[in-house]
């Protein structure tokens, strides 16, 4: 991309104010390149032409094949010149031109001559050029020289050969792997850069040999590494060894002392690398983390922006897993909010939001308000998401956080930013009941002046669901009806539906809603008029204050109990005829995500994307799915569905995971199966479950999957009966059984005959936590007081030696499967005692609150006091039983 | 991997670009992104003051040197601190080649020499030399001083 050069006034008078490349043209330069063919070479002139060619190439200009070949052949003539400066330029030029395989031969002999030259610098450069343009055959010819070069006493030659090796390893790994003895020798070199390059190459050669990498790290961590760059590499390789040995070795973490020692290195690069490696250790303890955090804290106040950025970026990551460990740095990070580098400021803010405590929220919000006006939308979205998490962590602070969100909603911003704010408000309304009314009013004010149709319609839909359930639904009507006057047809139609919902749900508002709906009958848009007509007729438009029938509500506003994808497919397949479309013909089975999506990282449910989103919608979908299967229809209300548990390892022939559905007297296992072999079709797929280690369970039904084609997931179910209302537990072994048929890849057709086959799956457990729903409370103390001490049960337990207090806390939370409240799942640094608050709903819809008090008894032994309050003393006892037997 | 080295003048016109491992169709996007980054942040910046940014999994370190702006993009091993090291080598070698912090004109005058320096510093995305004295000798095909090993 040749850009016109803009001339710039120069500060020196004696420099002419034109560019040496002014008006440069490729054609003219190629003409000039003929000077390379002169019998009497002028080295200075030739160097100038090469510079021009380099200028063109470095500006993104490309040469056609013919042009490149012509220049290449001309450049090779320059090997005749003995001028050193010109020879150096020739090396660069050949590399830049990257000649094709059939042209390379022209220079090979010249380069090989240079490679064996007595002049070290010719050797080094010739190696680099040859390796750049070489192919496998030529490489075998020069391999001997390269191996010698690796151990050459001139460091430039050795480095050239080693870096060549790093590049060649990508294309000719077998050849380069043969050099490992020489590379090993080079690792011991006294020249810092040679050691750095040799270490990089040696690791690449041996990276798949765990033992060899371990040995390499062991020897180098004891010896001296000469350059900071090599030391950084060593730290990285050491972390890899630690990661891989974590599961196999007991006791103290190997090489931790080395990493900790690097924190005192004189090079900042090494200190930072070691600090980052420590923070990324699996299951890092507070004791291990502390020295790393201390050096990162020092970097926060460095005068170098790069160090501040690196430190705050690392601390931001640490705050996700160990927020309390970072709190000591909060004061330093607060001063970074005004950093002129906005990336640093945003990272500081989001870290503070993760680590702040309840009392610092208000102060933090004040600082953020000033900051928000001068950052880009992409940074603002990150901040909004952090504020949402903070509000969910400290629900009592919803007022100030909601106000902040509402204020920034009124300011300028693009769609993504506004959507992030609206999504956050919606999530807060759903999760924090106290925030509902103020949140809805903020949304109402926003749609008065909202330029995005998508957001307006989504908010109107949400208002229709939540508004009628508030204490004074009438106050929302004005905002909604204003939309009918002021907006485009899409928003008007959404507003009509919302009005109708208020009419259907709030009987006292019905007559007034009908007046408004009747006005919509004269709208100039078909859809708006059609909706108004439909609602008026079905809701009883005569204006009488009568209760709307449940069936009408269900018909108008109930969610379709069929998956929308299936409905869409059926409608596409429907051919207009005398016979009307039958909605009951639409299949109800939910197809799980196809392979590609499943492997993608899970995206968090957002607020308005598909209301009602989040966990409730999953449960609803499961409930509908199970209800549509006759065998399970009489199991009653679904209490809980677990997250999918993988029963196969990644990338196996068949991928199977299971969802445990808990009913009062039954458990249904939903096996989601995916066939990953394109040449196979599976039929009559079932899971044979052996419940011999689950005595209280008896199999009552099984629903096979008729057909499981490639990459099109399907489900099979097995149901068990269990004693009603009790948290029966047990272990189940699973075997996938099916008929496999070969598929012709060219036609996609399966053979008629199949073979029965089986595939062993992992075991599955039903545990006590499956019988407890994670349901949080916004104010634990109030909830605890209100519950009263009538059914309280308190006892003490010794948890034995534990790695840390935090590990013990997490283990109990996982065992009970309850929702941690008010951020108490996080254990502060160095603390010797901790209180954790949990809440949940036990099977049979009994609310349970748990207060766990942990204390360190001796160096590692953890003792715990468990207080349980619930609405039923047998449930309080059951919780104690779970802990006692866990 | 060092994905790119870019030098522009203060108006944002590209003087030199070297990409490694970035497909040609994505290069324009990267150039636009970096020039915008410079336009947003480098105005009034001190000579050789380092700026840093990250975009997805890549890091960008950039600075102003006399009349030119230099941008380096890296990923994986070449994080913000490694890039700082590379930037230091590049700026000191350019100053060495030009005799001082270059104006745009001086940079273009010494273009050939600067290309040679970059060739010694970075080879297809891998850092090769870090000592300006050594680089100075290498571009003249002179061996490094035995004392600097």
PDB file of C-alpha atoms in Angstrom, chain A residues 339-429:
ATOM      1  CA  UNK A 339      -3.976   7.168  34.626  1.00  0.00           C
ATOM      2  CA  UNK A 340      -3.789   8.779  31.225  1.00  0.00           C
ATOM      3  CA  UNK A 341      -3.534   5.353  29.618  1.00  0.00           C
ATOM      4  CA  UNK A 342      -7.193   4.338  29.443  1.00  0.00           C
ATOM      5  CA  UNK A 343      -6.400   0.635  29.250  1.00  0.00           C
ATOM      6  CA  UNK A 344      -4.657   0.874  32.612  1.00  0.00           C
ATOM      7  CA  UNK A 345      -7.490   2.923  34.110  1.00  0.00           C
ATOM      8  CA  UNK A 346     -10.175   0.472  32.939  1.00  0.00           C
ATOM      9  CA  UNK A 347      -8.241  -2.512  34.256  1.00  0.00           C
ATOM     10  CA  UNK A 348      -7.803  -0.723  37.591  1.00  0.00           C
ATOM     11  CA  UNK A 349     -11.512   0.051  37.868  1.00  0.00           C
ATOM     12  CA  UNK A 350     -12.677  -3.435  37.023  1.00  0.00           C
ATOM     13  CA  UNK A 351     -10.174  -4.907  39.473  1.00  0.00           C
ATOM     14  CA  UNK A 352     -11.392  -2.561  42.209  1.00  0.00           C
ATOM     15  CA  UNK A 353     -14.960  -3.527  41.476  1.00  0.00           C
ATOM     16  CA  UNK A 354     -14.034  -7.160  41.995  1.00  0.00           C
ATOM     17  CA  UNK A 355     -12.109  -6.618  45.190  1.00  0.00           C
ATOM     18  CA  UNK A 356     -13.997  -3.750  46.844  1.00  0.00           C
ATOM     19  CA  UNK A 357     -16.064  -4.324  49.964  1.00  0.00           C
ATOM     20  CA  UNK A 358     -19.543  -3.112  50.691  1.00  0.00           C
ATOM     21  CA  UNK A 359     -18.397   0.026  52.476  1.00  0.00           C
ATOM     22  CA  UNK A 360     -16.207   1.201  49.605  1.00  0.00           C
ATOM     23  CA  UNK A 361     -18.873   0.911  46.913  1.00  0.00           C
ATOM     24  CA  UNK A 362     -20.202   4.471  47.183  1.00  0.00           C
ATOM     25  CA  UNK A 363     -16.753   6.055  47.085  1.00  0.00           C
ATOM     26  CA  UNK A 364     -15.810   3.917  44.116  1.00  0.00           C
ATOM     27  CA  UNK A 365     -18.932   4.863  42.202  1.00  0.00           C
ATOM     28  CA  UNK A 366     -18.106   8.562  42.614  1.00  0.00           C
ATOM     29  CA  UNK A 367     -14.668   8.014  41.117  1.00  0.00           C
ATOM     30  CA  UNK A 368     -16.044   5.964  38.241  1.00  0.00           C
ATOM     31  CA  UNK A 369     -18.631   8.600  37.349  1.00  0.00           C
ATOM     32  CA  UNK A 370     -15.900  11.088  36.462  1.00  0.00           C
ATOM     33  CA  UNK A 371     -13.997   8.463  34.561  1.00  0.00           C
ATOM     34  CA  UNK A 372     -16.836   7.167  32.398  1.00  0.00           C
ATOM     35  CA  UNK A 373     -17.204  10.316  30.323  1.00  0.00           C
ATOM     36  CA  UNK A 374     -13.768  10.040  28.744  1.00  0.00           C
ATOM     37  CA  UNK A 375     -13.394   6.413  27.779  1.00  0.00           C
ATOM     38  CA  UNK A 376     -14.514   4.526  24.692  1.00  0.00           C
ATOM     39  CA  UNK A 377     -17.641   2.340  24.599  1.00  0.00           C
ATOM     40  CA  UNK A 378     -15.631  -0.894  24.615  1.00  0.00           C
ATOM     41  CA  UNK A 379     -14.112   0.044  27.988  1.00  0.00           C
ATOM     42  CA  UNK A 380     -17.464   1.258  29.307  1.00  0.00           C
ATOM     43  CA  UNK A 381     -19.042  -2.135  28.590  1.00  0.00           C
ATOM     44  CA  UNK A 382     -16.352  -3.839  30.679  1.00  0.00           C
ATOM     45  CA  UNK A 383     -17.095  -1.449  33.547  1.00  0.00           C
ATOM     46  CA  UNK A 384     -20.861  -1.989  33.293  1.00  0.00           C
ATOM     47  CA  UNK A 385     -20.405  -5.744  33.467  1.00  0.00           C
ATOM     48  CA  UNK A 386     -18.181  -5.374  36.510  1.00  0.00           C
ATOM     49  CA  UNK A 387     -20.777  -3.176  38.214  1.00  0.00           C
ATOM     50  CA  UNK A 388     -23.460  -5.766  37.541  1.00  0.00           C
ATOM     51  CA  UNK A 389     -21.380  -8.454  39.264  1.00  0.00           C
ATOM     52  CA  UNK A 390     -20.697  -6.117  42.165  1.00  0.00           C
ATOM     53  CA  UNK A 391     -24.397  -5.419  42.632  1.00  0.00           C
ATOM     54  CA  UNK A 392     -25.197  -9.128  42.664  1.00  0.00           C
ATOM     55  CA  UNK A 393     -22.474  -9.562  45.275  1.00  0.00           C
ATOM     56  CA  UNK A 394     -23.717  -6.729  47.489  1.00  0.00           C
ATOM     57  CA  UNK A 395     -27.487  -6.588  46.911  1.00  0.00           C
ATOM     58  CA  UNK A 396     -27.925  -4.019  49.678  1.00  0.00           C
ATOM     59  CA  UNK A 397     -26.086  -1.545  47.485  1.00  0.00           C
ATOM     60  CA  UNK A 398     -28.579  -1.901  44.666  1.00  0.00           C
ATOM     61  CA  UNK A 399     -29.878   1.639  45.065  1.00  0.00           C
ATOM     62  CA  UNK A 400     -26.627   3.442  44.338  1.00  0.00           C
ATOM     63  CA  UNK A 401     -25.522   0.966  41.681  1.00  0.00           C
ATOM     64  CA  UNK A 402     -28.895   1.080  39.936  1.00  0.00           C
ATOM     65  CA  UNK A 403     -28.777   4.884  40.009  1.00  0.00           C
ATOM     66  CA  UNK A 404     -25.358   4.795  38.430  1.00  0.00           C
ATOM     67  CA  UNK A 405     -26.570   2.511  35.658  1.00  0.00           C
ATOM     68  CA  UNK A 406     -29.598   4.702  35.052  1.00  0.00           C
ATOM     69  CA  UNK A 407     -27.418   7.840  34.842  1.00  0.00           C
ATOM     70  CA  UNK A 408     -25.054   6.371  32.302  1.00  0.00           C
ATOM     71  CA  UNK A 409     -28.048   5.061  30.349  1.00  0.00           C
ATOM     72  CA  UNK A 410     -29.045   8.674  29.702  1.00  0.00           C
ATOM     73  CA  UNK A 411     -25.648   9.613  28.325  1.00  0.00           C
ATOM     74  CA  UNK A 412     -24.416   9.236  24.767  1.00  0.00           C
ATOM     75  CA  UNK A 413     -23.399   5.767  23.669  1.00  0.00           C
ATOM     76  CA  UNK A 414     -23.665   3.122  20.956  1.00  0.00           C
ATOM     77  CA  UNK A 415     -26.013   0.166  20.800  1.00  0.00           C
ATOM     78  CA  UNK A 416     -23.725  -2.412  22.420  1.00  0.00           C
ATOM     79  CA  UNK A 417     -23.049  -0.162  25.367  1.00  0.00           C
ATOM     80  CA  UNK A 418     -26.716   0.657  25.889  1.00  0.00           C
ATOM     81  CA  UNK A 419     -27.639  -2.994  25.549  1.00  0.00           C
ATOM     82  CA  UNK A 420     -25.052  -3.921  28.190  1.00  0.00           C
ATOM     83  CA  UNK A 421     -26.585  -1.407  30.609  1.00  0.00           C
ATOM     84  CA  UNK A 422     -30.166  -2.512  29.917  1.00  0.00           C
ATOM     85  CA  UNK A 423     -29.177  -6.174  30.261  1.00  0.00           C
ATOM     86  CA  UNK A 424     -27.559  -5.394  33.590  1.00  0.00           C
ATOM     87  CA  UNK A 425     -30.629  -3.566  34.913  1.00  0.00           C
ATOM     88  CA  UNK A 426     -32.847  -6.463  33.826  1.00  0.00           C
ATOM     89  CA  UNK A 427     -30.632  -9.012  35.565  1.00  0.00           C
ATOM     90  CA  UNK A 428     -30.601  -6.946  38.748  1.00  0.00           C
ATOM     91  CA  UNK A 429     -34.403  -6.651  38.655  1.00  0.00           C
TER      92      UNK A 429
END
